[in-house]
Coordinates of C-alpha atoms in Angstrom, one line a residue:
M160 CA 0.0 0.1 -0.2
G161 CA 3.0 2.4 0.3
N162 CA 2.7 5.7 1.8
G163 CA -1.0 6.1 1.2
V164 CA -4.4 4.5 1.3
E165 CA -6.2 3.5 -1.8
I166 CA -9.9 2.9 -1.8
S167 CA -12.0 1.5 -4.7
T168 CA -15.4 2.8 -4.7
G169 CA -17.1 0.2 -6.7
E170 CA -20.5 1.4 -5.7
N171 CA -20.7 4.1 -8.5
R172 CA -19.6 1.9 -11.5
D173 CA -22.8 3.2 -13.3
V174 CA -21.2 6.8 -13.3
Q175 CA -17.7 6.3 -13.6
E176 CA -16.3 2.8 -14.4
N177 CA -13.5 1.5 -12.2
N178 CA -13.4 5.0 -10.3
K179 CA -10.8 4.9 -7.6
I180 CA -10.0 7.6 -5.0
L181 CA -6.4 7.8 -3.8
F182 CA -5.5 9.9 -0.8
R183 CA -2.6 10.5 1.5
I184 CA -2.7 11.5 4.9
S185 CA 0.6 12.9 6.4
A186 CA 1.4 12.1 10.0
N187 CA 4.3 12.4 12.5
S188 CA 7.0 9.9 11.7
R189 CA 6.4 7.7 14.8
E190 CA 5.0 4.3 15.5
R191 CA 2.8 3.4 18.5
Q192 CA 3.9 0.5 20.4
G193 CA 2.1 -1.8 22.8
G194 CA -1.0 -2.9 20.6
K195 CA -1.4 -6.1 18.3
D196 CA -1.2 -3.9 15.3
S197 CA 0.5 -0.6 14.7
K198 CA -1.9 1.8 13.3
I199 CA 0.7 4.5 12.4
K200 CA 3.8 3.6 10.5
G201 CA 6.2 5.9 8.9
N202 CA 4.3 8.8 7.0
A203 CA 1.2 6.7 6.3
I204 CA -2.0 5.8 8.1
Y205 CA -3.6 2.6 7.4
V206 CA -7.3 2.7 7.4
G207 CA -7.8 -1.0 8.3
D208 CA -9.8 0.0 11.4
L209 CA -12.1 2.2 9.3
V210 CA -14.1 -0.6 7.6
N211 CA -17.3 0.4 9.5
R212 CA -16.8 3.9 8.6
Q213 CA -16.2 3.0 4.9
E214 CA -19.4 0.9 5.0
M215 CA -21.4 3.9 6.3
V216 CA -20.0 6.1 3.6
S217 CA -20.9 3.4 1.1
D218 CA -24.4 3.3 2.3
K219 CA -24.5 7.1 2.0
F220 CA -23.2 6.9 -1.6
A221 CA -25.9 4.4 -2.4
Q222 CA -28.5 6.4 -1.1
A223 CA -27.1 9.4 -3.2
Q224 CA -27.3 7.0 -6.2
K225 CA -30.9 6.2 -5.6
S226 CA -31.6 9.9 -5.3
A227 CA -29.8 10.5 -8.7
V228 CA -31.8 7.6 -10.3
K229 CA -35.1 9.0 -8.8
R230 CA -34.4 12.4 -10.1
L231 CA -34.0 11.0 -13.6
M232 CA -37.1 8.8 -13.3
D233 CA -39.2 11.6 -12.0
Q234 CA -38.2 13.7 -14.9
F235 CA -38.7 10.8 -17.4
E236 CA -42.3 10.2 -15.9
S237 CA -42.8 14.0 -16.2
D238 CA -41.6 14.0 -19.8
L239 CA -43.6 10.9 -20.5
A240 CA -46.7 12.5 -19.2
I241 CA -46.0 15.7 -21.5
D242 CA -45.6 13.3 -24.4
E243 CA -48.9 11.5 -23.6
G244 CA -50.6 14.9 -23.3
M245 CA -49.3 15.9 -26.6
E246 CA -50.3 12.6 -28.1
E247 CA -53.8 12.9 -26.7
S248 CA -54.1 16.4 -28.1
E249 CA -53.1 15.2 -31.4
T250 CA -55.6 12.3 -31.3
L251 CA -58.2 14.9 -30.1
I252 CA -57.4 17.1 -33.2
G253 CA -57.8 14.1 -35.6
E254 CA -61.2 13.4 -34.0
L255 CA -62.2 16.9 -34.2
E256 CA -61.2 17.3 -37.7
K257 CA -63.3 14.2 -38.6
H258 CA -66.3 15.9 -36.9
A259 CA -65.7 19.0 -38.6
V260 CA -65.6 17.3 -42.0
G261 CA -68.7 15.4 -40.9
A262 CA -70.6 18.7 -40.1
G263 CA -69.3 20.4 -43.3
Q264 CA -70.8 17.4 -45.2
K265 CA -74.1 17.9 -43.4
L266 CA -74.1 21.4 -44.3
K267 CA -73.5 20.7 -48.0
E268 CA -76.4 18.0 -47.9
L269 CA -78.7 20.8 -46.4
D270 CA -78.0 23.0 -49.4
E271 CA -78.9 20.1 -51.8
R272 CA -82.0 19.5 -49.8
R273 CA -83.0 23.2 -49.9
E274 CA -82.8 23.1 -53.7
E275 CA -84.8 19.8 -53.7
I276 CA -87.4 21.7 -51.5
M277 CA -87.7 24.6 -53.9
K278 CA -88.1 22.3 -56.9
R279 CA -90.6 20.2 -55.1
Y280 CA -92.8 23.2 -54.0
E281 CA -92.0 25.0 -57.5
I282 CA -90.9 28.2 -55.5
A283 CA -89.3 31.0 -57.6
P284 CA -86.5 32.8 -56.2
D285 CA -88.2 36.2 -56.6
S286 CA -91.7 35.1 -55.3
Q287 CA -93.5 36.5 -52.4
E288 CA -93.4 33.4 -50.5
Q289 CA -89.5 33.4 -50.8
K290 CA -89.3 36.9 -49.9
D291 CA -91.4 36.3 -46.7
L292 CA -89.4 33.2 -45.9
E293 CA -86.1 35.4 -46.2
L294 CA -87.7 38.1 -43.9
V295 CA -88.5 35.5 -41.2
Q296 CA -84.9 34.1 -41.5
K297 CA -83.6 37.7 -41.1
E298 CA -85.7 38.2 -38.1
N299 CA -84.4 34.9 -36.5
A300 CA -80.9 35.9 -37.3
A301 CA -81.4 39.4 -35.6
K302 CA -82.7 37.8 -32.3
K303 CA -79.4 35.7 -32.2
D304 CA -77.3 38.7 -33.0
P305 CA -79.0 41.9 -31.8
F306 CA -76.0 44.2 -32.1
N307 CA -75.5 43.3 -35.6
E308 CA -76.7 46.5 -37.6
E309 CA -76.8 44.6 -40.8
L310 CA -79.6 42.4 -39.4
K311 CA -81.6 45.2 -37.8
L312 CA -85.1 45.3 -39.3
T313 CA -86.7 48.3 -41.0
P314 CA -90.2 49.6 -40.2
E315 CA -91.4 48.3 -43.4
E316 CA -90.0 44.9 -42.7
K317 CA -91.5 44.9 -39.1
E318 CA -94.9 46.0 -40.7
R319 CA -94.7 43.3 -43.2
L320 CA -94.0 40.5 -40.4
K321 CA -97.2 41.9 -38.7
E322 CA -99.2 41.4 -41.9
M323 CA -97.6 38.2 -43.0
P324 CA -99.9 35.2 -43.3
P325 CA -99.2 31.8 -41.5
L326 CA -96.2 30.0 -42.7
T327 CA -96.5 27.6 -45.5
N328 CA -95.2 24.1 -45.7
Y329 CA -92.4 25.2 -47.9
Q330 CA -91.4 27.9 -45.4
K331 CA -91.8 25.4 -42.5
E332 CA -89.4 22.9 -44.2
M333 CA -86.9 25.5 -45.1
L334 CA -86.8 26.8 -41.5
E335 CA -86.2 23.2 -40.2
C336 CA -83.2 23.2 -42.6
D337 CA -82.1 26.5 -41.0
K338 CA -82.3 24.8 -37.5
E339 CA -80.3 21.8 -38.7
E340 CA -77.7 24.2 -40.4
E341 CA -77.4 26.1 -37.2
K342 CA -76.7 22.9 -35.2
Y343 CA -74.0 21.8 -37.7
R344 CA -72.3 25.2 -37.9
G345 CA -72.2 25.3 -34.1
I346 CA -70.4 21.8 -34.2
L347 CA -68.1 23.1 -37.0
N348 CA -67.2 26.2 -35.3
D349 CA -66.7 24.5 -32.0
N350 CA -64.5 21.8 -33.5
R351 CA -62.4 24.4 -35.2
Q352 CA -61.9 26.4 -32.1
D353 CA -61.0 23.2 -30.2
I354 CA -58.5 22.4 -32.9
I355 CA -56.8 25.8 -32.6
I356 CA -56.5 25.4 -28.8
E357 CA -54.9 21.9 -29.1
N358 CA -52.5 23.0 -31.7
A359 CA -51.5 26.2 -29.7
T360 CA -51.1 23.8 -26.7
I361 CA -48.8 21.6 -28.6
H362 CA -46.8 24.3 -30.0
A363 CA -46.4 26.0 -26.7
T364 CA -45.3 22.9 -25.0
K365 CA -42.7 22.1 -27.6
K366 CA -41.3 25.5 -27.4
A367 CA -41.1 25.3 -23.5
L368 CA -39.2 22.0 -23.8
L369 CA -36.8 23.7 -26.2
K370 CA -36.1 26.4 -23.9
T371 CA -36.0 24.4 -20.6
H372 CA -34.4 21.1 -21.6
P373 CA -35.9 19.4 -18.4
M374 CA -34.3 16.1 -19.2
V375 CA -30.8 17.6 -19.7
D376 CA -31.3 19.5 -16.4
A377 CA -32.3 16.3 -14.7
K378 CA -29.0 14.5 -16.0
K379 CA -27.1 17.5 -14.6
D380 CA -28.9 17.3 -11.2
A381 CA -28.1 13.6 -11.2
E382 CA -24.5 14.1 -12.0
A383 CA -24.2 16.9 -9.2
I384 CA -25.7 14.4 -6.7
I385 CA -23.2 11.7 -7.6
K386 CA -20.3 14.2 -7.6
N387 CA -21.4 15.7 -4.2
A388 CA -21.7 12.1 -2.8
L389 CA -18.3 11.2 -4.0
K390 CA -16.8 14.3 -2.5
E391 CA -18.5 13.8 0.7
Q392 CA -17.2 10.1 0.7
V393 CA -13.6 11.2 0.2
G394 CA -14.2 14.0 2.7
D395 CA -15.6 11.7 5.4
L396 CA -12.7 9.3 4.9
M397 CA -10.0 12.0 5.0
Q398 CA -11.6 13.6 7.9
E399 CA -11.5 10.1 9.6
G400 CA -7.9 10.0 9.0
V401 CA -7.3 13.5 10.2
D402 CA -9.4 12.6 13.3
K403 CA -7.1 9.7 13.9
V404 CA -4.0 11.8 13.7
D405 CA -5.5 14.5 15.9
E406 CA -6.5 11.7 18.5
D407 CA -2.9 10.4 18.5
M408 CA -1.5 14.1 18.9
E409 CA -4.1 14.7 21.6
E410 CA -3.0 11.5 23.4
E411 CA 0.6 12.5 23.0
K412 CA -0.2 16.0 24.5
K413 CA -2.3 14.3 27.3
E414 CA 0.8 12.2 28.2
Q415 CA 3.1 15.2 28.3
L416 CA 0.7 17.0 30.3
E417 CA 0.6 14.1 32.7
A418 CA 4.4 14.1 32.9
R419 CA 4.5 17.7 33.6
E420 CA 1.9 17.4 36.3
E421 CA 3.8 14.8 38.0
A422 CA 7.1 16.9 37.7
L423 CA 5.3 19.6 39.4
E424 CA 3.7 17.5 42.0
E425 CA 7.2 16.2 42.9
K426 CA 8.5 19.8 43.0
I427 CA 5.8 20.7 45.3
R428 CA 6.5 17.7 47.5
R429 CA 10.0 18.6 47.8
E430 CA 9.3 22.2 48.5
K431 CA 6.9 21.2 51.1
M432 CA 9.4 18.9 52.8
K433 CA 12.0 21.7 52.7
K434 CA 9.5 24.1 54.4
E435 CA 8.6 21.4 57.2
E436 CA 12.3 20.7 58.0
A437 CA 12.8 24.5 58.1
E438 CA 9.8 24.7 60.6
Q439 CA 11.2 21.9 62.6
E440 CA 14.6 23.5 62.9
R441 CA 12.9 26.7 63.9
E442 CA 10.9 24.9 66.6
N443 CA 14.2 23.2 67.9
Q444 CA 16.0 26.6 68.1
E445 CA 13.1 28.0 69.9
L446 CA 13.1 25.3 72.3
Q447 CA 16.9 25.4 72.9
E448 CA 16.5 29.2 73.6
T449 CA 13.6 28.5 76.1
V450 CA 15.9 25.8 78.0
F451 CA 18.7 28.1 78.0
S452 CA 16.7 30.9 79.3
A453 CA 15.4 28.7 82.0
T454 CA 18.8 27.4 82.9
M455 CA 19.9 31.1 83.3
Q456 CA 17.1 32.0 85.5
A457 CA 17.9 28.9 87.6
V458 CA 21.6 29.9 88.0
S459 CA 20.6 33.5 88.9
G460 CA 18.4 32.1 91.5
S461 CA 21.2 29.9 92.9
Q462 CA 23.6 32.9 93.2
Q463 CA 21.0 34.9 95.0
A464 CA 20.5 32.1 97.5
I465 CA 24.2 32.0 98.0
L466 CA 24.2 35.7 98.8
N467 CA 21.3 35.4 101.2
L468 CA 23.0 32.6 103.0
Q469 CA 26.3 34.6 103.4
T470 CA 24.1 37.3 104.9
D471 CA 22.5 35.0 107.2
V472 CA 25.8 33.6 108.3
K473 CA 27.3 37.0 108.8
T474 CA 24.3 37.9 111.2
L475 CA 24.7 34.6 112.9
I476 CA 28.3 35.3 113.6
Q477 CA 27.8 38.7 114.7
D478 CA 25.3 37.3 117.1
Q479 CA 28.0 34.9 118.3
I480 CA 30.4 37.6 118.3
V481 CA 32.5 35.9 115.6
L482 CA 35.5 37.8 114.2
D483 CA 35.6 38.5 110.5
V484 CA 39.0 36.9 110.1
D485 CA 37.7 33.7 111.2
M486 CA 35.2 34.0 108.5
K487 CA 37.8 34.0 105.7
G488 CA 38.2 30.3 105.9
L489 CA 34.4 29.5 105.5
R490 CA 33.5 28.2 102.2
V491 CA 30.0 27.5 100.9
D492 CA 29.6 24.7 98.5
Q493 CA 27.8 26.6 95.4
S494 CA 26.5 23.3 94.3
V495 CA 24.1 23.3 97.3

C-alpha cells in the first residue's frame, strides 16, 4: 500500500467505471507500541480500522445513487406525461377534424336539400313566399345577434311581419333546414376552435421544452448528486484519517501534560518537605532558647540564694561575736 491509502469505490460503477479514490494523509514519523497492530507507521495511516466507517460512507453513496436515479425517473415520468398529453391532443385534433368534416358534409347536404324543396314546391327565387321566408330568416338571425346593424329590421319589414300570413309548408321545411344548419355550424365552429386550442397547446409545450431542456437539467442534477456524494465520501474518509492523527496527537499531549503534572507535584512535595524541615529546625531553636533561658534563670536564683546565705551567716556570727578574720576560711559549696 506504500505511503497512502487506496480505496476503490465500486458502488459508483454506473457513473464512472473503475473509479478509484487515492489520498494520502501525512502523520508524524512515529510508531505506536504496545498494541497488536501498529496503526501509524512511517508517514502513512492505514485505515484498516475504518471498515465500519467505509461501510457507512458506502451506504450514504448508495442513497445518493438512488436519489440521482429517482431524479431522472421523476423527470422521465414527467416528460412521458407531457408526451402523452401531446399525443392525446393530437388524437383529439384528429377526431375534431373528422367531426368538422362530417359537419361540413351535413351543411352541403342541407344546401342540396333546400334546392330539392324549392323544386318540389316550385318556388321561384323572386316570389313573395320566398321573400317572406327570407324576412323571417332575417328576424331569427337578428334575435340571435341583436347588435349586428346589418340584421336590424326596417319599419317596413316589421310591418310586413305583422301582416304576413301563417307559414306555408315550404317555409316550414326551409326553416327546419335552418335549424339543422345552425346545429352543424355550431359543431363545426366548436371543433375548429378546439383544434386551434389543441394546436396552440402542442406548439407552446414544444417551445417550452426547447427552452428548458428538463431531461438535460435532470441529468445534470443527477451528476451533481453523484459528484457531491463522491466528494462527501472522500471528505468523510479524509476527516476520519485526520481525526485519527488528531486523536494520537491529543493522546501525546495528554501524556506530556501528565508528565508535567507529575514533575510539578514532585517539586511541590520537595518544597513542602523543605518547608517542614525549616519549621522543625525553627521549633528546635526556640526550644533550645527556652531551655537556656530557664537554665540561666535557675543559675541566677542559686547565686541569690548564696548571697542570702552569706548574709544570714554573717548575722549569725555577729550574734555569736565571731571575728571577720575567722570567716575567711569559711567556704560554701555553691552546688548546694
